[in-house]
């Protein structure tokens, strides 16, 4: 099993090299680059100002100062622009290291939570094979860094339960700070703060209601969390804005998607994006229900027993409740929307929950067959994803590699979804990539070299027809045709159109 995990990490290295800046949200990364440039110039106020321009994500901007510094140094020493694909390998490599650390932290959490080495390894393998786990490796987005902070906080709490003598108010303070840092890196993971607090509640605080201990733990945890938020508030105030104000108004901007997906999004994602592994997880989830009910029925129905059960499973229970609370906010309150990146926080614990319920239910002498089946399906799913992940094309990569030197004057830009000609995010970025000089004798037509949003229902495939004098130079599936990507803000009918049309990024050149 350990060898398979090592193989998994090796294959992930092949994912790097393309995909950075595929999403407009990744543009926020350049606030960190600009902050470093301001700091090098001695402009501290400018440094703070750049870090505050991140829509409630100052934690992400601050830690990315590290890769941004290397990019700025590379630009000074070798003249390689921070916008070039070669330079963008630096922040993507940092993201790979973060994902690697997250997998290690997840394995450690599994060992402490499941108290079974094979079960922890199997859970880590399944989690590592999920499409959702691997999807963001190529991108400069905050989700993996926020998840790593939360994993570290969870692991710390579980370690304190094993070694109560190490539980000090300083430990509680820093766990509160880590939980708040998760939120400051990506505010969509606000549940991390609540879950972190709930996990710290000891048996003596829950039963028999030791309010002094409960209050003491809560206050120290809150001080740690408030300290982090206050530091970022001071940082953004120095830059001319308010971090706390941006947090308050943030939910009004999370509307790209479908509120009707509140309770169905998880299943749709597992079936459509994860596919074979998703079907397996849903099947295991259904099988775990009678197993769980049977165990509850065997337990003596006393308040003390149930209090102990809640405490021992506080992490998984609180994650389930947090997920249901988010679903309620989506479906009934229409304040938030589900995205694949939101499931990025919950799916790891869904896997652990299944392992905790089902793994002990299998007889030790007969575990080989179910374990081999689960591991085999997970690896098959990862293999399919790997092939598709290598096959897809990202518009900015097409602009930079396939048509060097292209400018708006020599290129016609067409889209099957009605995207405005020559007013696209990627075309605006192409000159910043420092492509070679334009060959004005070369006339090109780009098809679907765009973000393809919005996708209007009724347009469907809308095939682009060109004169016979144009020769196809390049064609590859648009990255949005990978089933997991459209779950980042597209409604169900839009996902159906993408799936049906199988859009291609194409480059035609006039002969």
Tab-separated table of C-alpha atoms in Angstrom:
chain	number	residue	atom	x	y	z
A	1	UNK	CA	0.000	0.000	0.000
A	2	UNK	CA	2.844	2.379	0.853
A	3	UNK	CA	4.450	1.643	-2.513
A	4	UNK	CA	1.224	2.579	-4.280
A	5	UNK	CA	1.181	5.928	-2.457
A	6	UNK	CA	4.742	6.638	-3.567
A	7	UNK	CA	3.746	5.767	-7.150
A	8	UNK	CA	0.780	8.113	-6.799
A	9	UNK	CA	3.033	11.001	-5.764
A	10	UNK	CA	5.396	10.296	-8.647
A	11	UNK	CA	2.586	10.386	-11.205
A	12	UNK	CA	1.392	13.683	-9.739
A	13	UNK	CA	4.698	15.286	-10.688
A	14	UNK	CA	3.769	14.751	-14.334
A	15	UNK	CA	0.732	16.997	-13.821
A	16	UNK	CA	2.896	20.107	-13.499
A	17	UNK	CA	3.839	22.379	-16.374
A	18	UNK	CA	0.479	23.507	-17.702
A	19	UNK	CA	-2.828	24.868	-16.400
A	20	UNK	CA	-1.637	27.828	-14.314
A	21	UNK	CA	-3.915	30.873	-14.669
A	22	UNK	CA	-6.664	28.813	-16.303
A	23	UNK	CA	-9.162	30.426	-13.915
A	24	UNK	CA	-9.515	34.216	-13.621
A	25	UNK	CA	-9.379	33.783	-9.814
A	26	UNK	CA	-5.726	32.780	-10.169
A	27	UNK	CA	-4.962	36.341	-11.248
A	28	UNK	CA	-5.045	37.278	-7.542
A	29	UNK	CA	-1.649	35.629	-7.220
A	30	UNK	CA	-0.042	38.612	-8.922
A	31	UNK	CA	-0.971	40.773	-5.948
A	32	UNK	CA	1.733	38.815	-4.098
A	33	UNK	CA	4.216	39.405	-6.925
A	34	UNK	CA	3.388	43.114	-6.931
A	35	UNK	CA	3.695	43.175	-3.137
A	36	UNK	CA	7.221	41.764	-3.349
A	37	UNK	CA	8.143	44.292	-6.024
A	38	UNK	CA	6.791	47.086	-3.823
A	39	UNK	CA	8.747	45.808	-0.824
A	40	UNK	CA	11.950	45.588	-2.865
A	41	UNK	CA	11.377	49.225	-3.797
A	42	UNK	CA	10.977	50.167	-0.144
A	43	UNK	CA	7.238	50.825	-0.432
A	44	UNK	CA	5.809	49.186	2.701
A	45	UNK	CA	2.410	50.838	2.250
A	46	UNK	CA	2.281	49.487	-1.308
A	47	UNK	CA	3.167	46.029	0.016
A	48	UNK	CA	0.192	46.134	2.395
A	49	UNK	CA	-2.068	47.578	-0.274
A	50	UNK	CA	-1.341	44.738	-2.705
A	51	UNK	CA	-1.935	42.063	-0.060
A	52	UNK	CA	-5.288	43.632	0.818
A	53	UNK	CA	-6.598	43.388	-2.774
A	54	UNK	CA	-7.522	39.714	-2.552
A	55	UNK	CA	-11.277	39.664	-1.767
A	56	UNK	CA	-10.948	38.309	1.769
A	57	UNK	CA	-7.905	36.083	1.168
A	58	UNK	CA	-4.958	37.953	2.741
A	59	UNK	CA	-3.607	34.754	4.269
A	60	UNK	CA	-3.178	33.234	0.825
A	61	UNK	CA	-1.529	36.382	-0.534
A	62	UNK	CA	0.860	36.540	2.424
A	63	UNK	CA	2.212	32.983	2.221
A	64	UNK	CA	2.554	33.276	-1.553
A	65	UNK	CA	5.099	36.021	-1.005
A	66	UNK	CA	7.602	33.116	-0.798
A	67	UNK	CA	7.185	31.791	-4.386
A	68	UNK	CA	6.576	35.337	-5.623
A	69	UNK	CA	9.975	36.375	-4.211
A	70	UNK	CA	11.651	33.609	-6.196
A	71	UNK	CA	9.859	34.749	-9.338
A	72	UNK	CA	10.909	38.356	-8.821
A	73	UNK	CA	14.485	37.203	-8.208
A	74	UNK	CA	14.381	35.105	-11.403
A	75	UNK	CA	13.136	38.138	-13.325
A	76	UNK	CA	16.013	40.255	-11.987
A	77	UNK	CA	18.728	37.649	-12.546
A	78	UNK	CA	17.618	35.936	-15.765
A	79	UNK	CA	15.026	38.318	-17.187
A	80	UNK	CA	12.242	35.696	-17.031
A	81	UNK	CA	8.908	37.447	-16.565
A	82	UNK	CA	6.676	36.285	-13.667
A	83	UNK	CA	3.939	35.933	-16.298
A	84	UNK	CA	5.806	33.361	-18.391
A	85	UNK	CA	4.904	29.660	-18.117
A	86	UNK	CA	8.476	28.830	-17.098
A	87	UNK	CA	8.339	31.216	-14.141
A	88	UNK	CA	4.850	30.061	-13.161
A	89	UNK	CA	6.289	26.623	-12.473
A	90	UNK	CA	7.601	28.095	-9.198
A	91	UNK	CA	4.226	28.752	-7.500
A	92	UNK	CA	2.818	25.533	-8.987
A	93	UNK	CA	5.747	23.571	-7.515
A	94	UNK	CA	4.992	25.154	-4.133
A	95	UNK	CA	1.416	23.959	-4.522
A	96	UNK	CA	2.642	20.434	-5.236
A	97	UNK	CA	4.669	20.483	-2.004
A	98	UNK	CA	1.593	21.635	-0.104
A	99	UNK	CA	-0.483	18.791	-1.543
A	100	UNK	CA	2.316	16.375	-0.598
A	101	UNK	CA	2.314	17.670	2.999
A	102	UNK	CA	-1.488	17.457	3.086
A	103	UNK	CA	-1.384	13.784	2.131
A	104	UNK	CA	1.139	13.111	4.900
A	105	UNK	CA	-0.958	15.025	7.436
A	106	UNK	CA	-4.068	13.147	6.291
A	107	UNK	CA	-2.335	9.810	6.830
A	108	UNK	CA	-1.326	10.903	10.334
A	109	UNK	CA	-4.905	11.930	11.075
A	110	UNK	CA	-6.115	8.558	9.804
A	111	UNK	CA	-3.725	6.686	12.100
A	112	UNK	CA	-4.901	8.602	15.161
A	113	UNK	CA	-8.584	8.529	14.284
A	114	UNK	CA	-8.911	4.967	12.998
A	115	UNK	CA	-6.225	3.440	15.268
A	116	UNK	CA	-5.455	0.971	12.516
A	117	UNK	CA	-2.444	1.232	10.220
A	118	UNK	CA	-3.897	-0.665	7.205
A	119	UNK	CA	-7.153	1.304	7.450
A	120	UNK	CA	-5.220	4.600	7.557
A	121	UNK	CA	-3.145	3.610	4.514
A	122	UNK	CA	-6.222	2.526	2.559
A	123	UNK	CA	-8.052	5.759	3.434
A	124	UNK	CA	-5.037	7.796	2.351
A	125	UNK	CA	-4.824	5.888	-0.926
A	126	UNK	CA	-8.533	6.443	-1.662
A	127	UNK	CA	-8.286	10.118	-0.719
A	128	UNK	CA	-5.139	10.533	-2.825
A	129	UNK	CA	-6.873	9.006	-5.857
A	130	UNK	CA	-9.902	11.289	-5.748
A	131	UNK	CA	-10.249	13.630	-8.704
A	132	UNK	CA	-11.105	16.394	-6.244
A	133	UNK	CA	-7.797	15.866	-4.428
A	134	UNK	CA	-5.716	16.198	-7.610
A	135	UNK	CA	-7.674	18.714	-9.652
A	136	UNK	CA	-6.125	21.903	-8.248
A	137	UNK	CA	-2.451	20.862	-8.296
A	138	UNK	CA	-1.832	22.701	-11.563
A	139	UNK	CA	-3.469	25.895	-10.405
A	140	UNK	CA	-2.475	28.839	-8.218
A	141	UNK	CA	-5.504	28.701	-5.939
A	142	UNK	CA	-5.854	28.853	-2.131
A	143	UNK	CA	-7.766	25.647	-1.467
A	144	UNK	CA	-4.887	23.240	-0.813
A	145	UNK	CA	-2.996	25.641	1.462
A	146	UNK	CA	-6.147	26.269	3.519
A	147	UNK	CA	-6.821	22.533	3.736
A	148	UNK	CA	-3.274	21.862	4.937
A	149	UNK	CA	-3.710	24.390	7.769
A	150	UNK	CA	-6.907	22.674	8.807
A	151	UNK	CA	-5.316	19.222	8.649
A	152	UNK	CA	-2.492	20.410	10.916
A	153	UNK	CA	-5.004	21.830	13.411
A	154	UNK	CA	-6.995	18.568	13.395
A	155	UNK	CA	-3.859	16.473	13.834
A	156	UNK	CA	-2.730	18.661	16.738
A	157	UNK	CA	-6.057	18.213	18.553
A	158	UNK	CA	-5.978	14.447	18.063
A	159	UNK	CA	-2.425	14.326	19.423
A	160	UNK	CA	-3.490	16.298	22.484
A	161	UNK	CA	-6.168	13.706	23.159
A	162	UNK	CA	-3.513	11.016	23.171
A	163	UNK	CA	-1.275	13.087	25.439
A	164	UNK	CA	-3.525	15.150	27.744
A	165	UNK	CA	-0.505	16.330	29.717
A	166	UNK	CA	0.541	18.398	26.681
A	167	UNK	CA	-2.778	20.211	26.584
A	168	UNK	CA	-1.997	23.766	27.625
A	169	UNK	CA	-3.704	27.053	26.985
A	170	UNK	CA	-0.909	27.893	24.557
A	171	UNK	CA	-1.750	24.777	22.541
A	172	UNK	CA	-5.422	25.754	22.476
A	173	UNK	CA	-4.431	29.302	21.476
A	174	UNK	CA	-2.379	28.147	18.496
A	175	UNK	CA	-5.046	25.680	17.363
A	176	UNK	CA	-7.469	28.594	17.325
A	177	UNK	CA	-4.947	30.590	15.315
A	178	UNK	CA	-4.507	27.753	12.784
A	179	UNK	CA	-8.273	27.408	12.380
A	180	UNK	CA	-8.580	31.136	11.713
A	181	UNK	CA	-5.631	31.025	9.309
A	182	UNK	CA	-7.542	28.398	7.303
A	183	UNK	CA	-10.371	30.905	6.990
A	184	UNK	CA	-7.983	33.778	6.172
A	185	UNK	CA	-6.434	31.763	3.341
A	186	UNK	CA	-9.797	30.766	1.883
A	187	UNK	CA	-13.020	32.093	3.480
A	188	UNK	CA	-15.088	29.300	1.932
A	189	UNK	CA	-13.661	27.050	4.653
A	190	UNK	CA	-15.271	28.978	7.503
A	191	UNK	CA	-16.445	25.679	8.990
A	192	UNK	CA	-12.825	25.018	10.017
A	193	UNK	CA	-13.109	27.539	12.854
A	194	UNK	CA	-16.245	25.963	14.326
A	195	UNK	CA	-14.974	22.402	13.885
A	196	UNK	CA	-11.634	23.289	15.463
A	197	UNK	CA	-13.415	24.677	18.513
A	198	UNK	CA	-15.785	21.717	18.863
A	199	UNK	CA	-12.931	19.217	18.695
A	200	UNK	CA	-11.226	20.855	21.660
A	201	UNK	CA	-14.167	20.275	23.973
A	202	UNK	CA	-13.101	17.587	26.401
A	203	UNK	CA	-15.257	14.945	27.995
A	204	UNK	CA	-15.174	16.937	31.206
A	205	UNK	CA	-16.440	19.970	29.338
A	206	UNK	CA	-19.294	18.110	27.626
A	207	UNK	CA	-20.181	15.711	30.393
A	208	UNK	CA	-21.142	16.534	33.047
A	209	UNK	CA	-21.211	20.103	31.706
A	210	UNK	CA	-18.143	21.643	33.278
A	211	UNK	CA	-18.907	25.199	32.234
A	212	UNK	CA	-15.679	26.582	33.667
A	213	UNK	CA	-13.548	24.307	31.500
A	214	UNK	CA	-15.822	24.885	28.509
A	215	UNK	CA	-15.603	28.654	28.921
A	216	UNK	CA	-11.844	28.616	29.464
A	217	UNK	CA	-11.192	26.551	26.348
A	218	UNK	CA	-13.572	28.668	24.283
A	219	UNK	CA	-12.062	31.989	25.354
A	220	UNK	CA	-8.468	30.929	24.694
A	221	UNK	CA	-9.414	29.416	21.328
A	222	UNK	CA	-11.279	32.623	20.419
A	223	UNK	CA	-8.265	34.725	21.412
A	224	UNK	CA	-6.028	32.697	19.099
A	225	UNK	CA	-8.482	33.011	16.221
A	226	UNK	CA	-9.123	36.707	16.874
A	227	UNK	CA	-5.381	37.371	17.001
A	228	UNK	CA	-4.921	36.094	13.434
A	229	UNK	CA	-7.931	38.008	12.132
A	230	UNK	CA	-6.736	41.170	13.889
A	231	UNK	CA	-3.268	40.886	12.327
A	232	UNK	CA	-4.784	40.663	8.864
A	233	UNK	CA	-7.171	43.508	9.652
A	234	UNK	CA	-4.218	45.726	10.605
A	235	UNK	CA	-2.364	44.628	7.470
A	236	UNK	CA	-5.269	45.508	5.191
A	237	UNK	CA	-5.998	48.776	7.023
A	238	UNK	CA	-2.403	49.783	6.306
A	239	UNK	CA	-3.208	49.059	2.652
A	240	UNK	CA	-6.326	51.221	2.645
A	241	UNK	CA	-9.086	48.639	3.050
A	242	UNK	CA	-10.667	46.447	5.730
A	243	UNK	CA	-10.325	42.674	5.819
A	244	UNK	CA	-13.279	42.260	8.188
A	245	UNK	CA	-15.538	44.378	5.985
A	246	UNK	CA	-14.618	42.275	2.953
A	247	UNK	CA	-15.484	39.113	4.919
A	248	UNK	CA	-18.905	40.479	5.850
A	249	UNK	CA	-19.795	41.331	2.258
A	250	UNK	CA	-18.225	38.230	0.705
A	251	UNK	CA	-21.273	35.943	0.733
A	252	UNK	CA	-23.152	38.328	-1.580
A	253	UNK	CA	-20.582	37.538	-4.305
A	254	UNK	CA	-20.937	33.746	-4.117
A	255	UNK	CA	-23.815	33.350	-6.554
A	256	UNK	CA	-22.297	31.782	-9.685
A	257	UNK	CA	-23.934	28.381	-9.733
A	258	UNK	CA	-27.300	26.911	-8.772
A	259	UNK	CA	-29.013	27.213	-5.388
A	260	UNK	CA	-31.130	24.156	-6.230
A	261	UNK	CA	-28.003	21.975	-5.904
A	262	UNK	CA	-27.927	22.318	-2.130
A	263	UNK	CA	-28.574	18.687	-1.244
A	264	UNK	CA	-27.839	17.023	-4.584
A	265	UNK	CA	-24.465	18.560	-5.348
A	266	UNK	CA	-22.415	15.971	-3.454
A	267	UNK	CA	-24.054	13.053	-5.279
A	268	UNK	CA	-23.864	14.777	-8.652
A	269	UNK	CA	-20.175	15.425	-8.110
A	270	UNK	CA	-19.429	11.872	-7.032
A	271	UNK	CA	-21.334	10.366	-9.944
A	272	UNK	CA	-20.218	12.766	-12.698
A	273	UNK	CA	-16.758	13.957	-11.620
A	274	UNK	CA	-15.414	11.040	-9.569
A	275	UNK	CA	-17.318	8.423	-11.569
A	276	UNK	CA	-16.187	4.868	-10.669
A	277	UNK	CA	-14.656	5.890	-7.352
A	278	UNK	CA	-17.643	8.107	-6.649
A	279	UNK	CA	-20.070	5.249	-7.213
A	280	UNK	CA	-17.972	3.127	-4.877
A	281	UNK	CA	-18.057	5.770	-2.130
A	282	UNK	CA	-21.819	6.200	-2.435
A	283	UNK	CA	-22.254	2.413	-2.287
A	284	UNK	CA	-20.042	2.194	0.783
A	285	UNK	CA	-21.975	5.057	2.321
A	286	UNK	CA	-25.234	3.164	1.837
A	287	UNK	CA	-23.669	0.014	3.321
A	288	UNK	CA	-22.414	1.914	6.352
A	289	UNK	CA	-25.892	2.987	7.469
A	290	UNK	CA	-27.125	-0.431	8.720
A	291	UNK	CA	-23.688	-1.121	10.239
A	292	UNK	CA	-23.828	2.133	12.164
A	293	UNK	CA	-27.414	1.555	13.306
A	294	UNK	CA	-26.501	-1.936	14.504
A	295	UNK	CA	-23.628	-0.589	16.591
A	296	UNK	CA	-25.819	2.098	18.115
A	297	UNK	CA	-28.456	-0.494	18.980
A	298	UNK	CA	-25.867	-2.594	20.850
A	299	UNK	CA	-24.735	0.357	22.963
A	300	UNK	CA	-26.427	0.820	26.324
A	301	UNK	CA	-28.798	3.792	25.902
A	302	UNK	CA	-27.416	6.024	28.640
A	303	UNK	CA	-26.572	9.704	28.402
A	304	UNK	CA	-22.994	9.037	29.519
A	305	UNK	CA	-22.484	6.440	26.761
A	306	UNK	CA	-23.822	8.724	24.071
A	307	UNK	CA	-21.781	11.651	25.385
A	308	UNK	CA	-18.665	9.490	25.138
A	309	UNK	CA	-19.669	8.430	21.610
A	310	UNK	CA	-20.086	12.059	20.558
A	311	UNK	CA	-16.742	13.059	22.048
A	312	UNK	CA	-14.870	10.198	20.384
A	313	UNK	CA	-16.363	11.104	17.009
A	314	UNK	CA	-16.507	14.874	17.403
A	315	UNK	CA	-14.427	15.542	14.282
A	316	UNK	CA	-16.510	13.453	11.896
A	317	UNK	CA	-19.839	14.445	13.432
A	318	UNK	CA	-19.005	18.146	13.315
A	319	UNK	CA	-17.879	17.862	9.679
A	320	UNK	CA	-21.168	16.168	8.768
A	321	UNK	CA	-23.140	18.883	10.578
A	322	UNK	CA	-21.075	21.634	8.957
A	323	UNK	CA	-21.726	20.145	5.523
A	324	UNK	CA	-25.478	19.925	6.194
A	325	UNK	CA	-25.509	23.504	7.492
A	326	UNK	CA	-23.818	24.673	4.275
A	327	UNK	CA	-26.374	22.727	2.208
A	328	UNK	CA	-29.205	24.416	4.116
A	329	UNK	CA	-27.660	27.837	3.459
A	330	UNK	CA	-27.472	26.996	-0.250
A	331	UNK	CA	-30.924	25.491	-0.718
A	332	UNK	CA	-33.114	27.449	1.686
A	333	UNK	CA	-31.277	30.715	2.380
A	334	UNK	CA	-29.700	31.115	-1.095
A	335	UNK	CA	-26.702	32.799	0.522
A	336	UNK	CA	-24.010	30.454	-0.784
A	337	UNK	CA	-23.415	28.071	-3.689
A	338	UNK	CA	-21.718	24.687	-3.766
A	339	UNK	CA	-18.546	24.275	-5.801
A	340	UNK	CA	-16.093	21.421	-6.175
A	341	UNK	CA	-13.630	23.466	-4.116
A	342	UNK	CA	-16.071	23.482	-1.192
A	343	UNK	CA	-16.207	19.680	-1.271
A	344	UNK	CA	-12.400	19.808	-1.098
A	345	UNK	CA	-12.837	20.426	2.650
A	346	UNK	CA	-15.420	17.701	3.275
A	347	UNK	CA	-14.538	14.750	1.035
A	348	UNK	CA	-11.390	13.779	3.008
A	349	UNK	CA	-13.491	13.304	6.126
A	350	UNK	CA	-16.223	11.506	4.224
A	351	UNK	CA	-13.591	8.896	3.322
A	352	UNK	CA	-12.437	8.662	6.950
A	353	UNK	CA	-16.018	8.290	8.142
A	354	UNK	CA	-16.587	5.346	5.814
A	355	UNK	CA	-13.331	3.733	6.921
A	356	UNK	CA	-14.191	4.177	10.600
A	357	UNK	CA	-17.595	2.555	10.178
A	358	UNK	CA	-16.869	-0.206	7.664
A	359	UNK	CA	-13.265	-1.317	8.129
A	360	UNK	CA	-13.799	-2.900	11.583
A	361	UNK	CA	-16.946	-4.608	10.218
A	362	UNK	CA	-14.914	-6.822	7.888
A	363	UNK	CA	-13.439	-10.006	9.268
A	364	UNK	CA	-9.643	-9.821	9.495
A	365	UNK	CA	-9.144	-13.073	7.605
A	366	UNK	CA	-11.421	-11.887	4.812
A	367	UNK	CA	-10.244	-8.319	4.491
A	368	UNK	CA	-7.981	-8.913	1.511
A	369	UNK	CA	-10.778	-9.110	-1.083
A	370	UNK	CA	-12.695	-5.916	-0.082
A	371	UNK	CA	-9.460	-3.989	0.509
A	372	UNK	CA	-8.064	-5.078	-2.868
A	373	UNK	CA	-11.360	-4.177	-4.546
A	374	UNK	CA	-11.449	-0.677	-3.028
A	375	UNK	CA	-7.752	-0.068	-3.780
A	376	UNK	CA	-8.168	-1.387	-7.333
A	377	UNK	CA	-11.147	0.866	-8.111
A	378	UNK	CA	-9.335	3.858	-6.588
A	379	UNK	CA	-6.242	3.264	-8.721
A	380	UNK	CA	-8.343	2.663	-11.835
A	381	UNK	CA	-10.164	5.952	-11.242
A	382	UNK	CA	-6.860	7.756	-10.749
A	383	UNK	CA	-5.488	6.201	-13.934
A	384	UNK	CA	-8.471	7.378	-15.987
A	385	UNK	CA	-8.158	10.855	-14.501
A	386	UNK	CA	-4.416	10.953	-15.255
A	387	UNK	CA	-4.967	10.126	-18.931
A	388	UNK	CA	-7.698	12.758	-19.267
A	389	UNK	CA	-5.739	15.338	-17.255
A	390	UNK	CA	-2.806	15.021	-19.670
A	391	UNK	CA	-5.032	15.144	-22.729
A	392	UNK	CA	-6.881	18.400	-22.044
A	393	UNK	CA	-5.683	21.798	-23.258
A	394	UNK	CA	-5.685	25.128	-21.429
A	395	UNK	CA	-6.316	28.236	-23.551
A	396	UNK	CA	-3.375	30.240	-22.221
A	397	UNK	CA	-1.033	27.331	-22.943
A	398	UNK	CA	-2.426	27.136	-26.479
A	399	UNK	CA	-1.871	30.864	-26.962
A	400	UNK	CA	1.696	30.658	-25.742
A	401	UNK	CA	2.857	27.368	-27.278
A	402	UNK	CA	0.828	26.820	-30.438
A	403	UNK	CA	0.687	30.320	-31.906
A	404	UNK	CA	3.835	32.155	-30.779
A	405	UNK	CA	3.837	35.867	-31.398
A	406	UNK	CA	0.107	36.198	-31.773
A	407	UNK	CA	-1.575	39.571	-31.419
A	408	UNK	CA	-5.185	40.642	-31.816
A	409	UNK	CA	-4.537	42.172	-35.265
A	410	UNK	CA	-3.567	38.837	-36.818
A	411	UNK	CA	-6.029	36.549	-35.072
A	412	UNK	CA	-9.749	35.882	-35.353
A	413	UNK	CA	-11.203	34.570	-32.112
A	414	UNK	CA	-14.306	32.374	-32.301
A	415	UNK	CA	-16.230	30.471	-29.668
A	416	UNK	CA	-19.032	27.948	-29.792
A	417	UNK	CA	-20.598	29.614	-26.755
A	418	UNK	CA	-20.737	33.200	-28.022
A	419	UNK	CA	-17.744	34.565	-26.078
A	420	UNK	CA	-16.923	38.093	-27.243
A	421	UNK	CA	-14.214	38.243	-29.935
A	422	UNK	CA	-10.790	39.414	-28.761
A	423	UNK	CA	-12.128	40.457	-25.361
A	424	UNK	CA	-11.222	37.320	-23.518
A	425	UNK	CA	-9.227	36.846	-20.327
A	426	UNK	CA	-6.589	34.713	-22.042
A	427	UNK	CA	-6.051	37.067	-24.979
A	428	UNK	CA	-5.486	39.865	-22.497
A	429	UNK	CA	-2.833	37.757	-20.767
A	430	UNK	CA	-0.994	36.598	-23.897
A	431	UNK	CA	1.217	39.710	-24.385
A	432	UNK	CA	2.292	39.465	-20.743
A	433	UNK	CA	3.744	36.030	-21.484
A	434	UNK	CA	6.466	37.723	-23.565
A	435	UNK	CA	5.864	35.674	-26.701
A	436	UNK	CA	8.260	36.056	-29.653
A	437	UNK	CA	7.601	38.814	-32.224
A	438	UNK	CA	4.531	38.475	-34.408
A	439	UNK	CA	4.711	36.900	-37.835
A	440	UNK	CA	2.246	39.188	-39.614
A	441	UNK	CA	2.102	36.897	-42.650
A	442	UNK	CA	0.412	34.233	-40.546
A	443	UNK	CA	-3.341	34.517	-40.214
A	444	UNK	CA	-4.882	32.334	-37.530
A	445	UNK	CA	-8.324	31.506	-36.220
A	446	UNK	CA	-8.682	30.349	-32.641
A	447	UNK	CA	-11.741	28.315	-31.746
A	448	UNK	CA	-12.798	27.979	-28.092
A	449	UNK	CA	-9.523	29.431	-26.844
A	450	UNK	CA	-11.569	31.079	-24.127
A	451	UNK	CA	-12.928	30.504	-20.655
A	452	UNK	CA	-16.336	29.540	-22.123
A	453	UNK	CA	-18.485	31.354	-19.611
A	454	UNK	CA	-21.369	31.895	-19.649
A	455	UNK	CA	-22.708	29.005	-21.672
A	456	UNK	CA	-26.147	29.980	-22.921
A	457	UNK	CA	-28.723	27.205	-22.928
A	458	UNK	CA	-30.007	26.689	-26.453
A	459	UNK	CA	-26.728	27.425	-28.236
A	460	UNK	CA	-25.595	23.859	-27.767
A	461	UNK	CA	-22.740	22.893	-30.043
A	462	UNK	CA	-23.000	25.746	-32.584
A	463	UNK	CA	-20.229	24.371	-34.828
A	464	UNK	CA	-17.743	26.944	-36.170
A	465	UNK	CA	-17.286	26.623	-39.933
A	466	UNK	CA	-14.190	28.033	-41.668
A	467	UNK	CA	-13.198	28.424	-45.349
A	468	UNK	CA	-11.268	25.502	-46.910
A	469	UNK	CA	-8.110	27.668	-47.009
A	470	UNK	CA	-7.677	27.235	-43.231
A	471	UNK	CA	-5.698	24.221	-42.058
A	472	UNK	CA	-6.105	22.699	-38.611
A	473	UNK	CA	-2.841	23.219	-36.730
A	474	UNK	CA	-3.846	22.069	-33.258
A	475	UNK	CA	-6.838	20.452	-31.581
A	476	UNK	CA	-7.297	19.130	-28.032
A	477	UNK	CA	-10.198	18.874	-25.571
A	478	UNK	CA	-10.889	22.131	-23.755
A	479	UNK	CA	-10.035	21.773	-20.061
A	480	UNK	CA	-13.676	22.328	-19.113
A	481	UNK	CA	-14.534	19.008	-20.769
A	482	UNK	CA	-12.883	17.259	-17.811
A	483	UNK	CA	-16.076	16.516	-15.832
A	484	UNK	CA	-14.821	17.955	-12.523
A	485	UNK	CA	-14.015	21.420	-13.853
A	486	UNK	CA	-17.591	22.527	-14.699
A	487	UNK	CA	-18.515	21.961	-11.038
A	488	UNK	CA	-16.626	25.188	-10.348
A	489	UNK	CA	-19.576	27.501	-10.966
A	490	UNK	CA	-21.610	26.032	-13.808
A	491	UNK	CA	-25.273	25.072	-13.461
A	492	UNK	CA	-26.468	21.544	-14.223
A	493	UNK	CA	-27.796	22.468	-17.675
A	494	UNK	CA	-24.488	24.140	-18.546
A	495	UNK	CA	-22.576	21.064	-17.421
A	496	UNK	CA	-24.816	18.977	-19.667
A	497	UNK	CA	-24.025	21.216	-22.655
A	498	UNK	CA	-20.262	20.948	-22.009
A	499	UNK	CA	-20.536	17.183	-21.681
A	500	UNK	CA	-22.592	16.901	-24.868
A	501	UNK	CA	-20.553	19.248	-27.065
A	502	UNK	CA	-17.085	18.149	-25.932
A	503	UNK	CA	-15.571	21.499	-26.866
A	504	UNK	CA	-12.125	21.472	-28.467
A	505	UNK	CA	-9.429	24.132	-28.297
A	506	UNK	CA	-8.460	24.529	-31.949
A	507	UNK	CA	-5.979	26.603	-33.918
A	508	UNK	CA	-6.460	27.063	-37.664
A	509	UNK	CA	-3.863	28.693	-39.899
A	510	UNK	CA	-4.502	30.052	-43.366
A	511	UNK	CA	-2.438	28.232	-45.968
